[in-house]
Short mmCIF file of C-alpha atoms in Angstrom, two decimals:
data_model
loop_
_atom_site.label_atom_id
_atom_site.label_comp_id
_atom_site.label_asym_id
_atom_site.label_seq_id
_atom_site.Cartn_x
_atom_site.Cartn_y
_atom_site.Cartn_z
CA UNK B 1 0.00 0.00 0.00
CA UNK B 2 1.76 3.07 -1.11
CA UNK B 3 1.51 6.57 1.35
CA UNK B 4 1.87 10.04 1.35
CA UNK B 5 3.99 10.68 4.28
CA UNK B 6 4.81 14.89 5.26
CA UNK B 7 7.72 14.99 7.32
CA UNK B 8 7.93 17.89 9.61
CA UNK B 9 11.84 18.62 10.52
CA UNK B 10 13.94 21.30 11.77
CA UNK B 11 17.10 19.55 10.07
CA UNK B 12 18.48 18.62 6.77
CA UNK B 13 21.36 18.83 4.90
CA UNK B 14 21.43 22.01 3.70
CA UNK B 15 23.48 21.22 0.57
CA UNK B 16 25.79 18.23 -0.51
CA UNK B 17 28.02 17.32 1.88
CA UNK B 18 25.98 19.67 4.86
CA UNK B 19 27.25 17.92 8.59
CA UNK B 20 23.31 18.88 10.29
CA UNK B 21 20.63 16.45 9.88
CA UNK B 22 22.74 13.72 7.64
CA UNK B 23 20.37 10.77 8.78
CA UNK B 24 17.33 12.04 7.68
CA UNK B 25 18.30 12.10 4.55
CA UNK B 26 18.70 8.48 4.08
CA UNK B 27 15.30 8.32 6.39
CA UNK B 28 13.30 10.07 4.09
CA UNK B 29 14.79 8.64 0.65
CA UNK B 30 14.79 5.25 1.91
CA UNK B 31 10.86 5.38 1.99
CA UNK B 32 11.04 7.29 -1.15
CA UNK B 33 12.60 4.24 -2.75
CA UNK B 34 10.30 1.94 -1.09
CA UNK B 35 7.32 3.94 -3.38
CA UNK B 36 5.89 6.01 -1.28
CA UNK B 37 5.09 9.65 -2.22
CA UNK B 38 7.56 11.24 0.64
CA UNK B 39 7.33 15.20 1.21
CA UNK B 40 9.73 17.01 3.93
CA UNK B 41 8.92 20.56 5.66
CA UNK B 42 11.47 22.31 6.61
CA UNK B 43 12.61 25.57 7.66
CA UNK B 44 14.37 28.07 5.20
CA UNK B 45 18.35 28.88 5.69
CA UNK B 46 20.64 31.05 3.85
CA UNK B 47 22.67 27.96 2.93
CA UNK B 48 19.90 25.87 1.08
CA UNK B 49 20.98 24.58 -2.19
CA UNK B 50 18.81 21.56 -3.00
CA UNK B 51 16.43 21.00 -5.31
CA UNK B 52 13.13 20.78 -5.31
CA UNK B 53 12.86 16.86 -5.74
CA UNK B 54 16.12 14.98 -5.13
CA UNK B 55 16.15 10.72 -5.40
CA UNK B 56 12.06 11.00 -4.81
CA UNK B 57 11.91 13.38 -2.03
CA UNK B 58 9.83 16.69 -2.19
CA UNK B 59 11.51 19.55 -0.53
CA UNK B 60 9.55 22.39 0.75
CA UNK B 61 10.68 25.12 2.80
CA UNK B 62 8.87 28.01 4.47
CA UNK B 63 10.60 31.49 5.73
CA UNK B 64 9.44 33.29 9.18
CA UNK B 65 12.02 35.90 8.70
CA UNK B 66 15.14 37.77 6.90
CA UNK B 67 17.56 35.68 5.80
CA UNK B 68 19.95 37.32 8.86
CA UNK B 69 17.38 36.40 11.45
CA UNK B 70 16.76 32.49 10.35
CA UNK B 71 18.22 30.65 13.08
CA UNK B 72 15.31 28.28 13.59
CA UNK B 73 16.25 24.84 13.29
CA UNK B 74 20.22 23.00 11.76
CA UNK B 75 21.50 22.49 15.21
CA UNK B 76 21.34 26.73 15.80
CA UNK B 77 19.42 26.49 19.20
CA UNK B 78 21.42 25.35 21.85
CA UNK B 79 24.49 26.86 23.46
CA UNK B 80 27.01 24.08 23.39
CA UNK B 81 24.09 21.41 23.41
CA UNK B 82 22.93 22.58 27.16
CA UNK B 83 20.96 25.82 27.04
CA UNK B 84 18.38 27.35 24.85
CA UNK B 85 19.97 30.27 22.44
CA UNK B 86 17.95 33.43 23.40
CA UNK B 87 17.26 33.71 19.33
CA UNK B 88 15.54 30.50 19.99
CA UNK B 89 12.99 31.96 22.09
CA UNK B 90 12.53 34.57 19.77
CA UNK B 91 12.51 32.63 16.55
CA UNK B 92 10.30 29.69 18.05
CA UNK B 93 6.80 31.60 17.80
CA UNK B 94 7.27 32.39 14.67
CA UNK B 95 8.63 29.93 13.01
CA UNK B 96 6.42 27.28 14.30
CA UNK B 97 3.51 29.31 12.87
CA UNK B 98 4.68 29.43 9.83
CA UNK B 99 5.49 25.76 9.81
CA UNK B 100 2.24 24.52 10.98
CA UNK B 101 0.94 26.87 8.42
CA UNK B 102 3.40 24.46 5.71
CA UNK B 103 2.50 21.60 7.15
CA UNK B 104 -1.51 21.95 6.35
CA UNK B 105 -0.75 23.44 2.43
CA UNK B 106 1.85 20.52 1.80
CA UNK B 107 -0.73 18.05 3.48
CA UNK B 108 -4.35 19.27 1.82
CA UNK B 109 -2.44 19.69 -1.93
CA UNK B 110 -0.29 16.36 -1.81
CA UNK B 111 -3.03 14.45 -0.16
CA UNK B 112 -0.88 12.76 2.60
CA UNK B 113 -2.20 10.01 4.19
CA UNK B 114 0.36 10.07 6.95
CA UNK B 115 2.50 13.15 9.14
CA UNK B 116 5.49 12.39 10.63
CA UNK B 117 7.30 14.44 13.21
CA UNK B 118 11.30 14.66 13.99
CA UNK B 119 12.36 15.24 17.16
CA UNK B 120 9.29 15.66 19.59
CA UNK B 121 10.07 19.34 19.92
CA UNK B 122 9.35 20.93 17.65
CA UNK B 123 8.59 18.84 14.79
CA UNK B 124 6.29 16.74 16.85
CA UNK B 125 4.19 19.39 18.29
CA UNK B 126 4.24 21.54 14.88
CA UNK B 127 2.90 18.35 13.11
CA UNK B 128 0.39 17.79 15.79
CA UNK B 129 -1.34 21.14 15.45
CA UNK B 130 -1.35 20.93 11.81
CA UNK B 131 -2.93 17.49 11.64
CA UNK B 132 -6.54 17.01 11.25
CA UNK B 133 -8.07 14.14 13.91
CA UNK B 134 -8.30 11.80 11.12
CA UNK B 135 -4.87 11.64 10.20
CA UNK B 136 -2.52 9.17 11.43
CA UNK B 137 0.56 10.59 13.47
CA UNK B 138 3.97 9.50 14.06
CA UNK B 139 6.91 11.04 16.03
CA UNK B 140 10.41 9.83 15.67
CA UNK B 141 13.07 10.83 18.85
CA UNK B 142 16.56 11.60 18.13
CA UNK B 143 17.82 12.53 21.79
CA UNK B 144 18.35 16.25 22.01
CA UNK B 145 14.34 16.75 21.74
CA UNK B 146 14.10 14.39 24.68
CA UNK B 147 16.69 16.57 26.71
CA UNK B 148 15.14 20.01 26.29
CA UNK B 149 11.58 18.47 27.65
CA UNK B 150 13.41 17.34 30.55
CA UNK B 151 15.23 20.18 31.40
CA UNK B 152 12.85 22.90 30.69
CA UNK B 153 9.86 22.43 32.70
CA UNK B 154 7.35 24.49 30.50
CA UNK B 155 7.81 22.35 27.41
CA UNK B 156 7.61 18.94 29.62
CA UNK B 157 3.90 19.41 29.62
CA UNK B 158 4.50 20.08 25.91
CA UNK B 159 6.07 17.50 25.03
CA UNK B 160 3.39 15.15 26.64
CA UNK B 161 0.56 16.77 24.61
CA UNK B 162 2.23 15.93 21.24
CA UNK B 163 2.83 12.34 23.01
CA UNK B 164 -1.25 11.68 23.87
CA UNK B 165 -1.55 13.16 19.87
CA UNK B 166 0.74 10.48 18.01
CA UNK B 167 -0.49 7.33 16.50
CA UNK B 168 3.43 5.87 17.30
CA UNK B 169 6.74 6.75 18.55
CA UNK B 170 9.47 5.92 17.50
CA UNK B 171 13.21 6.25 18.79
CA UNK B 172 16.22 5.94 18.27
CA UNK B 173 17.99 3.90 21.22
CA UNK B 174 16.44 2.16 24.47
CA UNK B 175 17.56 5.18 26.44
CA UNK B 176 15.26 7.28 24.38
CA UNK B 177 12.65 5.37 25.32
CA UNK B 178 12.20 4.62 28.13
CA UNK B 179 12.91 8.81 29.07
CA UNK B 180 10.15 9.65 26.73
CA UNK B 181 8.01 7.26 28.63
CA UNK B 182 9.05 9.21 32.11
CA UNK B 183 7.65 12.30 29.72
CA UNK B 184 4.21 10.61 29.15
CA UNK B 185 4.59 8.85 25.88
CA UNK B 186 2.62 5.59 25.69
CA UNK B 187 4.96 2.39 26.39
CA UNK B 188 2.58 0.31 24.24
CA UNK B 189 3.10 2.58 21.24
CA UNK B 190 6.55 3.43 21.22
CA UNK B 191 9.39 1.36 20.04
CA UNK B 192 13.11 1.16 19.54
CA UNK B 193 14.35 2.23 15.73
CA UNK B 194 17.82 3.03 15.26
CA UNK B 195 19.67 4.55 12.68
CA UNK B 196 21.38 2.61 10.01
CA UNK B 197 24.55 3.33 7.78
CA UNK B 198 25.73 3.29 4.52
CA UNK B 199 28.50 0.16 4.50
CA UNK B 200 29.40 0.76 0.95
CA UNK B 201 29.64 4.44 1.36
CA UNK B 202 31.60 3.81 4.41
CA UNK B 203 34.39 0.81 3.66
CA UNK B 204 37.53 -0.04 4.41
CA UNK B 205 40.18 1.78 1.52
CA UNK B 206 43.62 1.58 2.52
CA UNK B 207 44.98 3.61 -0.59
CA UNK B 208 42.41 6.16 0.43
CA UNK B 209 43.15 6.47 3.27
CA UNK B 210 47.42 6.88 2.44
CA UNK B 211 46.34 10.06 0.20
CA UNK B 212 44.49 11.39 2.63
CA UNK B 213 47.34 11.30 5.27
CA UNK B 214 49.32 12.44 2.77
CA UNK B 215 47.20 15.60 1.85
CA UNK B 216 46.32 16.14 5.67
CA UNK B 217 49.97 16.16 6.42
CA UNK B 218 49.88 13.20 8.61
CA UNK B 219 53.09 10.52 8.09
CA UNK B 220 52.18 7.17 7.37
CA UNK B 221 53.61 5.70 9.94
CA UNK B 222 51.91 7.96 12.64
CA UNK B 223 49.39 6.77 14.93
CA UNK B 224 46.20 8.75 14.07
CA UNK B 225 43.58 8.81 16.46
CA UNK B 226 40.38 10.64 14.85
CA UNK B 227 37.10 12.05 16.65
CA UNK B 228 34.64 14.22 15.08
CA UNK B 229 31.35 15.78 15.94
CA UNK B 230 29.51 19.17 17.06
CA UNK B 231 32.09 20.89 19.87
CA UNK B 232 29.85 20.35 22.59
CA UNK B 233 30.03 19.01 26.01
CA UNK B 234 27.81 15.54 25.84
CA UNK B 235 30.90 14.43 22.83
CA UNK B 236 33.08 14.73 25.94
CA UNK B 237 36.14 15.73 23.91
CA UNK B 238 37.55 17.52 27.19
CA UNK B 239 38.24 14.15 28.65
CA UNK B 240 39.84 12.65 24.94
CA UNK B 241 42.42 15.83 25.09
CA UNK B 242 43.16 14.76 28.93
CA UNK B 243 43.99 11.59 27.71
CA UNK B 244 46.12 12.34 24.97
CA UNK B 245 48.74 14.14 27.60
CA UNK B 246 48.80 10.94 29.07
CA UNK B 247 49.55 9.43 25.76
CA UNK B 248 51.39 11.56 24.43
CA UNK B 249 54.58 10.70 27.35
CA UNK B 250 54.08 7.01 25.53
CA UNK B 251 53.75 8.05 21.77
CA UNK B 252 55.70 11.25 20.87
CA UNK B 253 54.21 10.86 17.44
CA UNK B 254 50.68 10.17 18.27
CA UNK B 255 48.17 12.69 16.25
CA UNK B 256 44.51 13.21 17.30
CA UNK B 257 42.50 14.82 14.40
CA UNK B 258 39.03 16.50 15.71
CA UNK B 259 36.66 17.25 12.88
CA UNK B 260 33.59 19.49 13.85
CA UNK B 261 33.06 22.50 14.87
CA UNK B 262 31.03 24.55 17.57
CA UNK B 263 30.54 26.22 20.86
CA UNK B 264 33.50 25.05 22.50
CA UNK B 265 35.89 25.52 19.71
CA UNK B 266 38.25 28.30 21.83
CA UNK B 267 38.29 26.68 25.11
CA UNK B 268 38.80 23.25 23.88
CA UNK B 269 41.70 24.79 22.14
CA UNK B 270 43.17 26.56 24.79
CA UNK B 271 42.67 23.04 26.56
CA UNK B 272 45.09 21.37 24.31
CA UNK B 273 47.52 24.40 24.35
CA UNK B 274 47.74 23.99 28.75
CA UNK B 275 48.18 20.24 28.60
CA UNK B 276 51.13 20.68 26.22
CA UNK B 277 50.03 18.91 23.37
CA UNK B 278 48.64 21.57 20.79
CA UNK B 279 51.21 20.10 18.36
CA UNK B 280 49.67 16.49 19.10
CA UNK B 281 46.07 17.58 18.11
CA UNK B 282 44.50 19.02 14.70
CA UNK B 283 40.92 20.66 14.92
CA UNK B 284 40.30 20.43 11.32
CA UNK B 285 36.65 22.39 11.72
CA UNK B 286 33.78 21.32 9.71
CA UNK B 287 34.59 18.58 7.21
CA UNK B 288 32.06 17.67 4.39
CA UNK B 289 30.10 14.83 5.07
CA UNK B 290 31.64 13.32 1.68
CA UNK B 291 34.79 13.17 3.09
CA UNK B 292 34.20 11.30 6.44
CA UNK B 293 34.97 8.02 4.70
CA UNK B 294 38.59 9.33 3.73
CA UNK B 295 39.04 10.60 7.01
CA UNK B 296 38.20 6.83 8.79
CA UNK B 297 40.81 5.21 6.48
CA UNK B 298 43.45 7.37 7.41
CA UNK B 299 42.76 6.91 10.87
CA UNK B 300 44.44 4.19 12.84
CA UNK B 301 41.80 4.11 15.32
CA UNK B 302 38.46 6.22 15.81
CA UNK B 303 37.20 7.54 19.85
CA UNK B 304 34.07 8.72 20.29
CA UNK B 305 33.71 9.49 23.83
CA UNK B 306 30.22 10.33 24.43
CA UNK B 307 29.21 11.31 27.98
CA UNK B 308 26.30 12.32 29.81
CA UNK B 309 26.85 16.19 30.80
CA UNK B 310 25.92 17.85 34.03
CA UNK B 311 22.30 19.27 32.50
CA UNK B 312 21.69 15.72 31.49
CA UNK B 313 22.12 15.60 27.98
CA UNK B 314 23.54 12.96 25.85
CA UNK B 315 23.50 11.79 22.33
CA UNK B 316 20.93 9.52 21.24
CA UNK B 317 22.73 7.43 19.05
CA UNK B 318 25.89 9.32 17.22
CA UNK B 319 25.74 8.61 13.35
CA UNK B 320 29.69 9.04 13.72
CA UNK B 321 30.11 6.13 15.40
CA UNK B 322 27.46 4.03 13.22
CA UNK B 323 29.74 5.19 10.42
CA UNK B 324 33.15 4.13 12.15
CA UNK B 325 32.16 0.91 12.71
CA UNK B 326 30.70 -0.17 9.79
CA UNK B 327 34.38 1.38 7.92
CA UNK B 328 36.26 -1.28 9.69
CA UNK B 329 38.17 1.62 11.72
CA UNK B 330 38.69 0.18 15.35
CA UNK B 331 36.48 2.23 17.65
CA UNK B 332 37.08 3.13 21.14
CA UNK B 333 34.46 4.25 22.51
CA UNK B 334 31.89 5.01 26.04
CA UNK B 335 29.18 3.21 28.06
CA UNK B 336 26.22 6.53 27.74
CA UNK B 337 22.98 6.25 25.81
CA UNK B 338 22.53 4.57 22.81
CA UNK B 339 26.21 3.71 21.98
CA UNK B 340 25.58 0.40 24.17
CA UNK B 341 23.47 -1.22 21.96
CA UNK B 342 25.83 -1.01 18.71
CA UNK B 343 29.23 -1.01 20.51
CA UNK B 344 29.93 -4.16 21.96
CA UNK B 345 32.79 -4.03 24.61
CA UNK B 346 35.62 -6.44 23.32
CA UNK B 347 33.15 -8.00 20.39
CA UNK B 348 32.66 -4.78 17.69
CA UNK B 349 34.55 -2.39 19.73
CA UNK B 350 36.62 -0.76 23.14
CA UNK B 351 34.01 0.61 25.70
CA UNK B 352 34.97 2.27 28.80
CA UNK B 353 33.15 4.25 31.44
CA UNK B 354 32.34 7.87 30.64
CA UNK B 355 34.36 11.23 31.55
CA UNK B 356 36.97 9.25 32.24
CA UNK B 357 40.08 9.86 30.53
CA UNK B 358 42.55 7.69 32.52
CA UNK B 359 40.09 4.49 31.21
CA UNK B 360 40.66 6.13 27.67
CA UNK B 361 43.91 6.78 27.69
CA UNK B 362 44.51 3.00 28.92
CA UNK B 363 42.10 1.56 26.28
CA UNK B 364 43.66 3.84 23.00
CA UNK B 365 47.17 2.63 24.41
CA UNK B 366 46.12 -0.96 24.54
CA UNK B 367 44.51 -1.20 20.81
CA UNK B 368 47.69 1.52 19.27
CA UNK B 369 49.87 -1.67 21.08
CA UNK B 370 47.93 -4.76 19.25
CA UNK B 371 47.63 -4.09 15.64
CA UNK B 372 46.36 -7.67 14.86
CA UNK B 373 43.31 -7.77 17.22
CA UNK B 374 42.91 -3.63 16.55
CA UNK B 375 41.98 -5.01 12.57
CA UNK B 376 39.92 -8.09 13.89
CA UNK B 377 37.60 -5.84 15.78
CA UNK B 378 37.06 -3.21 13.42
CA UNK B 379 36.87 -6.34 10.93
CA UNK B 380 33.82 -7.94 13.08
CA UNK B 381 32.16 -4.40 13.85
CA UNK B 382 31.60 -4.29 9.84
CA UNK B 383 30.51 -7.58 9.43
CA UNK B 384 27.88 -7.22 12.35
CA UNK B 385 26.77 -3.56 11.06
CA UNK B 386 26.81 -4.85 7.73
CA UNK B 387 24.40 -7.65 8.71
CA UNK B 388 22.03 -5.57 11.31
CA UNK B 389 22.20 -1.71 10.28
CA UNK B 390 21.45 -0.85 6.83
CA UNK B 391 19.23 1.90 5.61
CA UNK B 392 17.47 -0.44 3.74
CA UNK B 393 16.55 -2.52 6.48
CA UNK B 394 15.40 0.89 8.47
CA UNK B 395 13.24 1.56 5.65
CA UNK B 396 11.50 -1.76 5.61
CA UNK B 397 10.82 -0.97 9.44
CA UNK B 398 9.65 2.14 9.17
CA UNK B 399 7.39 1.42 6.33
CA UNK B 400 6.14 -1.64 8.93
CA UNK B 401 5.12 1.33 11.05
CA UNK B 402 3.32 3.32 8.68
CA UNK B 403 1.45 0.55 7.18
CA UNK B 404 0.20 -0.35 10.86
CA UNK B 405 -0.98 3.47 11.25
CA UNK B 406 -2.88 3.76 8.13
CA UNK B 407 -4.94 -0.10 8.99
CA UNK B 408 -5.49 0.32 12.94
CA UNK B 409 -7.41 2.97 14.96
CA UNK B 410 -5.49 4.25 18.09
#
């Protein structure tokens, strides 16, 4: 049975190669492929430069305000991940008008048969005032939409609303879950769906990954450690940089390469610079999303040290570290949120407790020590990812989910 699904998102890649929003691209052209007529709201930015269809998917974005002023939505409204921007406040009421107002246009003239929310707040809430009764709703949770309703007591009750409004839930690790059933959503309509990743996109090149040392500067023979993500405190790269000083006494030619960029940018640098070690680390910035497969086969071994940060709020389930495993790049990597149920400790990768750098610093020592089982795990994390986490397989799911919608009455 082939739907009309209206996605209602605050991120997307902007353009090719855009770092914001990469896994709901593959979300919403995965269903596209499947056959179903797939249309995604979203808000306007001075960097859009898609077109109006790409593979299947409809595009349509609405403006609230001059192009200086759009800082609704692509990862703009929290300070370093923990508090709300004040331009979020200001932005919100506007915005959300106008994409409610989206929503109902794209909906009536498409004929959609199903709405579909990302992240609870806003998307979920926008898509729940814009639907009509009779229309099936579904919300999908991708972790930092779950934080802000637990933090900020006024949209808690919010968040609960759009909860009693949806059809299903869906999210994207246990964690997830069972916090959005603390916030009121039903635990006999929610379920766990997590991401998947692109294995072919994302495989092991070792010629690749020798140029790209080459053009980042790196010598071949130099262990190179790589991280990447927003600078913000739940990637915990505060407690990587502690453990590279550590490191560093053991490996006077050990690199770390962060790629990202964000809030924290200065004082994570002046970090580095204290320890002694600003010649050990590289913060490349933002990197285009096209060349995070390069980046993995030049790397010796990838850390993603996720933690839980004193406001509470942790990633759902990093795509980095879907993409890292799947590469065949040894992962090292932290016991918080959804990372447990992909990284398994000594089986597809390294896991150690969070914010703790001496446990990092003894597990990146350890796997830079055993080259043979360093390649056998990243060997079996592909393998397993390749088996258990492909897009295609997510699509199949989520297509599960809106079939159920559009046959039962909740």
């Amino acid at each position: 049975m082939a739907h009309t699904i209206v996605m209602v998102s605050t991120s997307y890649p902007r353009f090719p190669g855009d770092t914001v929003g990469t896994f709901l691209e593959p979300i919403a052209q995965g269903i596209a492929a499947r056959g179903h007529a797939v249309h995604v709201v979203l808000p306007w930015h001075p960097q859009v430069d898609r077109a109006p269809v790409e593979c299947g998917v409809h595009l349509h974005y609405f403006r609230y305000a001059p192009a200086s002023l759009s800082v609704f939505g692509y990862a703009q409204g929290l300070r370093a991940d923990v508090h709300l921007k004040t331009t979020a406040y200001l932005a919100a009421p506007l915005a959300s008008i106008a994409a409610i107002l989206k929503t109902r246009q794209v909906a009536r003239r498409y004929g959609a048969t199903i709405l579909h929310g990302h992240w609870v707040i806003p998307g979920g809430v926008i898509a729940a005032l814009a639907a009509s009764t009779a229309l099936p709703l579904a919300i999908s949770l991708h972790g930092s939409d779950v934080y802000v309703a637990e933090r900020y007591h006024f949209l808690g009750p919010v968040a609960r609303w759009a909860f009693s409004r949806a059809s299903w839930v869906t999210a994207c690790s246990d964690d997830l879950r069972q916090r959005a059933i603390g916030l009121g959503a039903s635990k006999d309509h929610i379920e766990v769906l997590p991401y998947g990743v692109d294995a072919k996109r994302f495989s092991p090149d070792p010629s690749t990954g020798a140029q790209t040392r080459t053009q980042l500067g790196v010598p071949l023979d130099a262990p190179l450690i790589l991280t990447a993500g927003r600078l913000v405190r739940k990637k915990g790269f505060e407690f990587l940089i502690d453990a590279m000083a550590k490191l560093a006494l053991k490996w006077p030619e050990l690199r770390l390469m962060i790629v990202g960029g964000g809030d924290l940018d200065a004082e994570l640098r002046q970090r580095a610079r204290d320890a002694g070690i600003s010649h050990h680390v590289t913060f490349a910035g933002n990197v285009s999303q096209n060349a995070i497969p390069s980046y993995l086969n030049a790397a010796d071994l990838v850390v993603v040290p996720s933690v839980r940060d004193t406001s509470g709020n942790v990633d759902g389930l990093p795509n980095f570290l879907l993409e890292a495993l799947v590469s065949g790049t040894t992962v090292v990597t932290t016991d918080v949120g959804g990372i447990r149920s992909v990284a398994k400790d000594g089986r597809t990768a390294v896991v150690v407790p969070p914010a703790n750098a001496d446990a990092l610093a003894d597990a990146i020592h350890t796997m830079l020590g055993q080259p043979e089982r360093r390649r056998a795990l990243g060997a079996a994390a592909r393998v397993e990812l390749q088996q258990n986490r492909s897009w295609a397989d997510f699509a199949e799911q989520l297509e599960a989910v809106y079939d159920r919608l559009t046959k039962e009455s909740y």
